[in-house]
Amino acid sequence: MTGPGARPDEPRLWSVDPLTGQPLETEAEQTRPLPAVLDAVPPRRRPRLLPALGVIGLAVLLVVGTTATYQAKTTAPPPSAEDLVLPDPVLPTRIKPMIAGWQPVLSDDHPLVFDVPPDWKTEKPDVAIGFETPAGDLVTLQGVARYRRDFCQGSELSARAMAGITTIDEGEVGGIAQAAEETTLRWAEAAYGSIGGGQGPKTEIGTSGPVTVLEGGVIATAVTTTVLPTANGRCPAPSVAITAIALPLRALPGSGRYHVLLVLADQEIPGAVARDVVLKMGESIRRE
């Protein structure tokens, strides 16, 4: 709950009536009307941006508090710490994988779910990963899962593959195929380009193809771009396959954006993620 003078995202300590649970006025506030009481836990929390080191780009860590504390004005003994803190919402258990043996990935900011193999590490739904392009634009993934996380010693949060949901505005591209292609190129530049706006990575765009998503009800478009990263990161791979599976606008009407499942996977290494696994992940896309 927030009170006057506090930022909306900061909890404020209120005194409450132990019987009714209603806020009590302090002496300084008795002459003022009671402020509106807001729910401390919004339906969807803001994402926490985590760094994905080992590739180039700006990453920001943003933790948004959603916990409110309460203190009752009473002669009874003070409540325990468990009574003072409202826990974070429990992650929903109703989401089951579509692919047997795989695990679902959820996002707080996109109404879509997809599955990843059991040896991938899934992040919490409020986690996002962001990179800055040389032009200063921020690209982000939400609903994130990683393969062989922390494989590179001394490179925190490194991974051999990463998947998540991103978007691209309808007005920025001429159609669904271009939305998928442009998304791969933006991520190639942001995640695998040179530091300081130098030479960008070499890229080769593949042909587009259909992928059936939303439990067979929609045809998405997949494009894979092969990237030769610049020699800046630690433990680099010889090449990276960036696959974008873009959903048509009618999949989420009214949003004005193409929603895209993006998978970045190191290639020419032992145990590289194959394209058929990526497409299988795409086929599992469904509404939350």
Tab-separated table of C-alpha atoms in Angstrom:
chain	number	residue	atom	x	y	z
A	1	MET	CA	0.000	0.000	0.000
A	2	THR	CA	1.198	3.505	-0.724
A	3	GLY	CA	0.417	6.753	0.982
A	4	PRO	CA	0.754	10.432	0.087
A	5	GLY	CA	4.291	11.506	-0.669
A	6	ALA	CA	5.470	7.973	-1.557
A	7	ARG	CA	6.274	6.714	-5.027
A	8	PRO	CA	3.674	4.242	-6.368
A	9	ASP	CA	6.217	1.417	-6.467
A	10	GLU	CA	7.402	1.898	-2.861
A	11	PRO	CA	5.518	0.319	0.081
A	12	ARG	CA	4.708	2.595	3.004
A	13	LEU	CA	4.143	1.520	6.616
A	14	TRP	CA	0.530	2.062	7.710
A	15	SER	CA	-1.008	1.673	11.182
A	16	VAL	CA	-4.194	-0.386	10.955
A	17	ASP	CA	-7.111	-1.277	13.214
A	18	PRO	CA	-6.544	-4.906	14.320
A	19	LEU	CA	-10.274	-5.690	14.096
A	20	THR	CA	-11.250	-4.054	10.811
A	21	GLY	CA	-7.908	-3.928	9.030
A	22	GLN	CA	-8.599	-0.277	8.089
A	23	PRO	CA	-5.757	2.281	8.182
A	24	LEU	CA	-5.619	4.472	11.311
A	25	GLU	CA	-4.807	8.163	11.121
A	26	THR	CA	-1.706	9.527	12.781
A	27	GLU	CA	-2.005	12.750	14.736
A	28	ALA	CA	-0.529	14.653	11.789
A	29	GLU	CA	-3.095	13.177	9.442
A	30	GLN	CA	-6.252	13.491	11.570
A	31	THR	CA	-7.213	16.768	9.889
A	32	ARG	CA	-6.730	15.365	6.362
A	33	PRO	CA	-9.035	12.976	4.466
A	34	LEU	CA	-8.043	9.340	4.486
A	35	PRO	CA	-5.863	8.613	1.415
A	36	ALA	CA	-6.900	6.026	-1.115
A	37	VAL	CA	-5.536	2.566	-0.361
A	38	LEU	CA	-4.077	0.798	-3.360
A	39	ASP	CA	-3.460	-2.896	-3.840
A	40	ALA	CA	0.199	-3.577	-3.135
A	41	VAL	CA	0.462	-6.440	-5.613
A	42	PRO	CA	-0.548	-5.508	-9.178
A	43	PRO	CA	-1.893	-8.230	-11.495
A	44	ARG	CA	1.383	-8.297	-13.405
A	45	ARG	CA	4.699	-7.192	-11.936
A	46	ARG	CA	7.275	-5.162	-13.804
A	47	PRO	CA	10.090	-7.255	-15.240
A	48	ARG	CA	13.493	-7.559	-13.608
A	49	LEU	CA	16.190	-7.017	-16.206
A	50	LEU	CA	19.063	-9.427	-15.696
A	51	PRO	CA	22.456	-9.381	-17.427
A	52	ALA	CA	23.388	-12.107	-19.896
A	53	LEU	CA	27.149	-11.784	-19.844
A	54	GLY	CA	29.437	-13.314	-22.439
A	55	VAL	CA	27.722	-11.383	-25.235
A	56	ILE	CA	27.871	-7.674	-25.933
A	57	GLY	CA	25.222	-5.247	-24.780
A	58	LEU	CA	23.915	-3.154	-21.913
A	59	ALA	CA	22.031	-5.018	-19.233
A	60	VAL	CA	20.235	-3.465	-16.272
A	61	LEU	CA	19.100	-5.110	-13.049
A	62	LEU	CA	15.740	-3.717	-11.942
A	63	VAL	CA	13.999	-5.147	-8.914
A	64	VAL	CA	10.528	-3.804	-8.280
A	65	GLY	CA	9.207	-4.364	-4.770
A	66	THR	CA	5.699	-5.732	-4.465
A	67	THR	CA	5.692	-6.527	-0.735
A	68	ALA	CA	3.695	-4.381	1.695
A	69	THR	CA	4.172	-4.374	5.470
A	70	TYR	CA	1.583	-3.743	8.160
A	71	GLN	CA	1.831	-2.692	11.805
A	72	ALA	CA	-1.158	-2.895	14.164
A	73	LYS	CA	-1.603	-0.303	16.940
A	74	THR	CA	-2.570	-2.547	19.835
A	75	THR	CA	-1.484	-3.523	23.332
A	76	ALA	CA	-1.029	-7.138	22.264
A	77	PRO	CA	2.477	-8.504	21.698
A	78	PRO	CA	3.984	-7.452	18.354
A	79	PRO	CA	3.244	-9.874	15.500
A	80	SER	CA	5.902	-12.165	14.149
A	81	ALA	CA	7.901	-11.370	11.025
A	82	GLU	CA	5.730	-13.791	9.050
A	83	ASP	CA	2.654	-11.709	9.928
A	84	LEU	CA	4.323	-8.474	8.882
A	85	VAL	CA	5.247	-9.434	5.326
A	86	LEU	CA	2.912	-10.421	2.523
A	87	PRO	CA	4.605	-13.125	0.434
A	88	ASP	CA	4.967	-12.879	-3.322
A	89	PRO	CA	2.150	-14.536	-5.253
A	90	VAL	CA	2.603	-18.265	-5.691
A	91	LEU	CA	3.427	-19.225	-9.265
A	92	PRO	CA	0.463	-20.870	-10.964
A	93	THR	CA	0.548	-24.652	-10.955
A	94	ARG	CA	-2.269	-25.069	-13.449
A	95	ILE	CA	0.100	-24.556	-16.406
A	96	LYS	CA	1.156	-27.958	-17.661
A	97	PRO	CA	3.615	-28.698	-20.481
A	98	MET	CA	2.162	-29.500	-23.862
A	99	ILE	CA	5.166	-31.670	-24.710
A	100	ALA	CA	5.595	-34.644	-22.377
A	101	GLY	CA	8.719	-34.359	-20.259
A	102	TRP	CA	9.338	-30.707	-21.149
A	103	GLN	CA	8.677	-27.684	-18.907
A	104	PRO	CA	6.536	-24.577	-19.513
A	105	VAL	CA	7.950	-21.040	-19.595
A	106	LEU	CA	5.753	-18.126	-18.483
A	107	SER	CA	6.045	-14.346	-18.712
A	108	ASP	CA	4.454	-11.692	-16.525
A	109	ASP	CA	4.176	-9.362	-19.524
A	110	HIS	CA	3.007	-11.591	-22.383
A	111	PRO	CA	-0.073	-13.874	-22.327
A	112	LEU	CA	1.839	-16.710	-23.990
A	113	VAL	CA	3.438	-19.948	-22.793
A	114	PHE	CA	5.929	-22.213	-24.548
A	115	ASP	CA	7.787	-25.380	-23.574
A	116	VAL	CA	11.514	-26.080	-23.372
A	117	PRO	CA	13.412	-29.365	-22.884
A	118	PRO	CA	13.976	-30.605	-19.321
A	119	ASP	CA	17.696	-29.703	-19.301
A	120	TRP	CA	16.959	-25.988	-19.800
A	121	LYS	CA	16.867	-23.594	-16.834
A	122	THR	CA	13.692	-21.490	-16.645
A	123	GLU	CA	13.724	-18.028	-15.086
A	124	LYS	CA	10.930	-16.550	-12.985
A	125	PRO	CA	8.084	-14.952	-14.974
A	126	ASP	CA	9.085	-11.412	-13.928
A	127	VAL	CA	12.637	-11.711	-15.307
A	128	ALA	CA	13.620	-10.005	-18.549
A	129	ILE	CA	16.928	-9.825	-20.414
A	130	GLY	CA	17.839	-6.652	-22.275
A	131	PHE	CA	20.559	-5.495	-24.638
A	132	GLU	CA	21.268	-2.102	-26.139
A	133	THR	CA	21.853	-1.761	-29.870
A	134	PRO	CA	24.565	0.587	-31.211
A	135	ALA	CA	21.735	3.020	-32.033
A	136	GLY	CA	20.734	3.107	-28.374
A	137	ASP	CA	17.561	1.019	-28.698
A	138	LEU	CA	16.829	-1.543	-25.994
A	139	VAL	CA	15.671	-5.013	-27.022
A	140	THR	CA	14.323	-7.356	-24.368
A	141	LEU	CA	13.264	-10.957	-23.869
A	142	GLN	CA	10.647	-11.907	-21.295
A	143	GLY	CA	9.582	-15.375	-20.267
A	144	VAL	CA	13.183	-16.594	-20.390
A	145	ALA	CA	14.792	-20.045	-20.404
A	146	ARG	CA	18.462	-20.944	-20.879
A	147	TYR	CA	20.445	-23.991	-21.917
A	148	ARG	CA	23.763	-24.834	-20.210
A	149	ARG	CA	23.628	-21.737	-18.068
A	150	ASP	CA	26.928	-20.620	-16.468
A	151	PHE	CA	28.939	-22.887	-18.768
A	152	CYS	CA	31.719	-20.293	-19.143
A	153	GLN	CA	33.903	-20.033	-16.041
A	154	GLY	CA	34.286	-16.437	-14.915
A	155	SER	CA	31.409	-15.264	-17.126
A	156	GLU	CA	28.357	-14.846	-14.917
A	157	LEU	CA	25.011	-16.013	-16.357
A	158	SER	CA	26.534	-17.297	-19.580
A	159	ALA	CA	24.489	-19.802	-21.589
A	160	ARG	CA	24.807	-21.871	-24.743
A	161	ALA	CA	21.238	-21.033	-25.743
A	162	MET	CA	18.500	-18.686	-24.640
A	163	ALA	CA	14.799	-18.421	-25.473
A	164	GLY	CA	12.079	-15.911	-24.671
A	165	ILE	CA	9.252	-13.742	-25.968
A	166	THR	CA	9.852	-10.345	-27.578
A	167	THR	CA	7.775	-8.016	-29.759
A	168	ILE	CA	8.125	-5.710	-32.735
A	169	ASP	CA	5.655	-2.962	-33.609
A	170	GLU	CA	3.370	-3.464	-36.576
A	171	GLY	CA	4.335	-0.102	-38.088
A	172	GLU	CA	8.049	-0.950	-38.170
A	173	VAL	CA	7.767	-3.798	-40.664
A	174	GLY	CA	5.841	-4.672	-43.792
A	175	GLY	CA	4.478	-8.052	-42.706
A	176	ILE	CA	4.997	-11.139	-40.605
A	177	ALA	CA	8.016	-12.480	-42.541
A	178	GLN	CA	9.786	-9.145	-42.229
A	179	ALA	CA	8.902	-9.026	-38.525
A	180	ALA	CA	10.685	-12.335	-37.963
A	181	GLU	CA	13.687	-11.355	-40.107
A	182	GLU	CA	14.088	-7.895	-38.574
A	183	THR	CA	13.904	-9.338	-35.069
A	184	THR	CA	16.819	-11.707	-35.745
A	185	LEU	CA	18.923	-8.874	-37.191
A	186	ARG	CA	18.277	-6.537	-34.253
A	187	TRP	CA	19.314	-9.200	-31.787
A	188	ALA	CA	22.365	-10.131	-33.823
A	189	GLU	CA	23.508	-6.523	-33.696
A	190	ALA	CA	22.674	-5.959	-30.024
A	191	ALA	CA	23.934	-9.243	-28.571
A	192	TYR	CA	26.859	-10.102	-30.835
A	193	GLY	CA	28.147	-6.811	-32.249
A	194	SER	CA	31.354	-4.990	-31.365
A	195	ILE	CA	31.790	-2.813	-28.308
A	196	GLY	CA	31.792	0.905	-29.020
A	197	GLY	CA	29.761	0.805	-32.219
A	198	GLY	CA	32.464	-0.850	-34.308
A	199	GLN	CA	32.029	-3.461	-36.992
A	200	GLY	CA	28.833	-5.462	-36.677
A	201	PRO	CA	28.657	-9.241	-36.826
A	202	LYS	CA	28.413	-11.079	-40.124
A	203	THR	CA	24.915	-12.422	-40.731
A	204	GLU	CA	23.243	-14.730	-43.221
A	205	ILE	CA	19.443	-14.731	-43.332
A	206	GLY	CA	17.722	-18.020	-44.096
A	207	THR	CA	14.414	-18.568	-45.841
A	208	SER	CA	11.139	-18.236	-43.943
A	209	GLY	CA	8.857	-21.157	-43.219
A	210	PRO	CA	5.529	-21.898	-41.518
A	211	VAL	CA	5.106	-23.132	-37.938
A	212	THR	CA	1.737	-24.186	-36.532
A	213	VAL	CA	1.137	-22.627	-33.087
A	214	LEU	CA	-1.671	-21.962	-30.589
A	215	GLU	CA	-2.670	-25.632	-30.525
A	216	GLY	CA	-3.055	-25.846	-34.275
A	217	GLY	CA	-5.153	-22.722	-34.695
A	218	VAL	CA	-2.591	-20.288	-36.146
A	219	ILE	CA	0.272	-20.397	-38.648
A	220	ALA	CA	3.362	-18.492	-37.495
A	221	THR	CA	6.443	-17.649	-39.578
A	222	ALA	CA	9.966	-18.772	-38.661
A	223	VAL	CA	13.225	-17.243	-39.891
A	224	THR	CA	16.721	-18.339	-38.826
A	225	THR	CA	19.688	-16.006	-39.213
A	226	THR	CA	23.216	-17.375	-38.833
A	227	VAL	CA	25.567	-15.005	-37.012
A	228	LEU	CA	29.378	-14.946	-36.819
A	229	PRO	CA	29.980	-13.063	-33.540
A	230	THR	CA	32.722	-10.465	-33.256
A	231	ALA	CA	35.653	-11.586	-31.113
A	232	ASN	CA	34.779	-9.646	-27.959
A	233	GLY	CA	33.014	-12.042	-25.613
A	234	ARG	CA	34.391	-14.755	-23.397
A	235	CYS	CA	33.926	-18.405	-24.446
A	236	PRO	CA	32.510	-17.454	-27.868
A	237	ALA	CA	30.971	-19.957	-30.262
A	238	PRO	CA	32.048	-20.164	-33.913
A	239	SER	CA	28.522	-19.213	-34.948
A	240	VAL	CA	25.066	-18.585	-33.504
A	241	ALA	CA	21.656	-19.479	-34.930
A	242	ILE	CA	19.029	-16.854	-34.102
A	243	THR	CA	15.537	-18.121	-34.850
A	244	ALA	CA	12.485	-15.858	-34.679
A	245	ILE	CA	9.010	-17.404	-34.778
A	246	ALA	CA	6.596	-14.510	-35.339
A	247	LEU	CA	2.883	-14.851	-34.636
A	248	PRO	CA	0.415	-13.085	-36.950
A	249	LEU	CA	-1.332	-9.986	-35.654
A	250	ARG	CA	-4.634	-11.820	-35.388
A	251	ALA	CA	-3.120	-14.123	-32.763
A	252	LEU	CA	-3.322	-11.231	-30.276
A	253	PRO	CA	-5.660	-8.739	-31.948
A	254	GLY	CA	-5.508	-5.102	-30.951
A	255	SER	CA	-1.981	-5.201	-29.563
A	256	GLY	CA	-0.423	-3.505	-32.602
A	257	ARG	CA	2.621	-5.735	-32.229
A	258	TYR	CA	3.942	-8.993	-33.580
A	259	HIS	CA	4.765	-11.366	-30.728
A	260	VAL	CA	7.904	-13.373	-31.418
A	261	LEU	CA	9.480	-16.424	-29.803
A	262	LEU	CA	13.206	-15.798	-30.139
A	263	VAL	CA	15.856	-18.501	-29.658
A	264	LEU	CA	19.589	-17.751	-29.735
A	265	ALA	CA	21.660	-20.947	-29.867
A	266	ASP	CA	25.439	-21.406	-30.153
A	267	GLN	CA	26.415	-23.616	-33.082
A	268	GLU	CA	29.445	-25.721	-34.086
A	269	ILE	CA	29.884	-26.846	-30.469
A	270	PRO	CA	29.223	-30.201	-28.749
A	271	GLY	CA	25.558	-30.521	-27.821
A	272	ALA	CA	24.377	-27.568	-29.898
A	273	VAL	CA	20.607	-27.009	-29.939
A	274	ALA	CA	19.274	-28.260	-33.276
A	275	ARG	CA	16.764	-26.312	-35.375
A	276	ASP	CA	14.127	-29.050	-35.106
A	277	VAL	CA	14.187	-28.642	-31.300
A	278	VAL	CA	13.682	-24.884	-31.732
A	279	LEU	CA	10.749	-25.429	-34.085
A	280	LYS	CA	9.237	-27.918	-31.629
A	281	MET	CA	9.452	-25.215	-28.958
A	282	GLY	CA	7.626	-22.903	-31.365
A	283	GLU	CA	4.864	-25.438	-31.962
A	284	SER	CA	4.165	-25.471	-28.226
A	285	ILE	CA	3.315	-21.732	-28.121
A	286	ARG	CA	-0.125	-21.252	-26.607
A	287	ARG	CA	-2.130	-18.726	-24.625
A	288	GLU	CA	-1.657	-18.659	-20.878
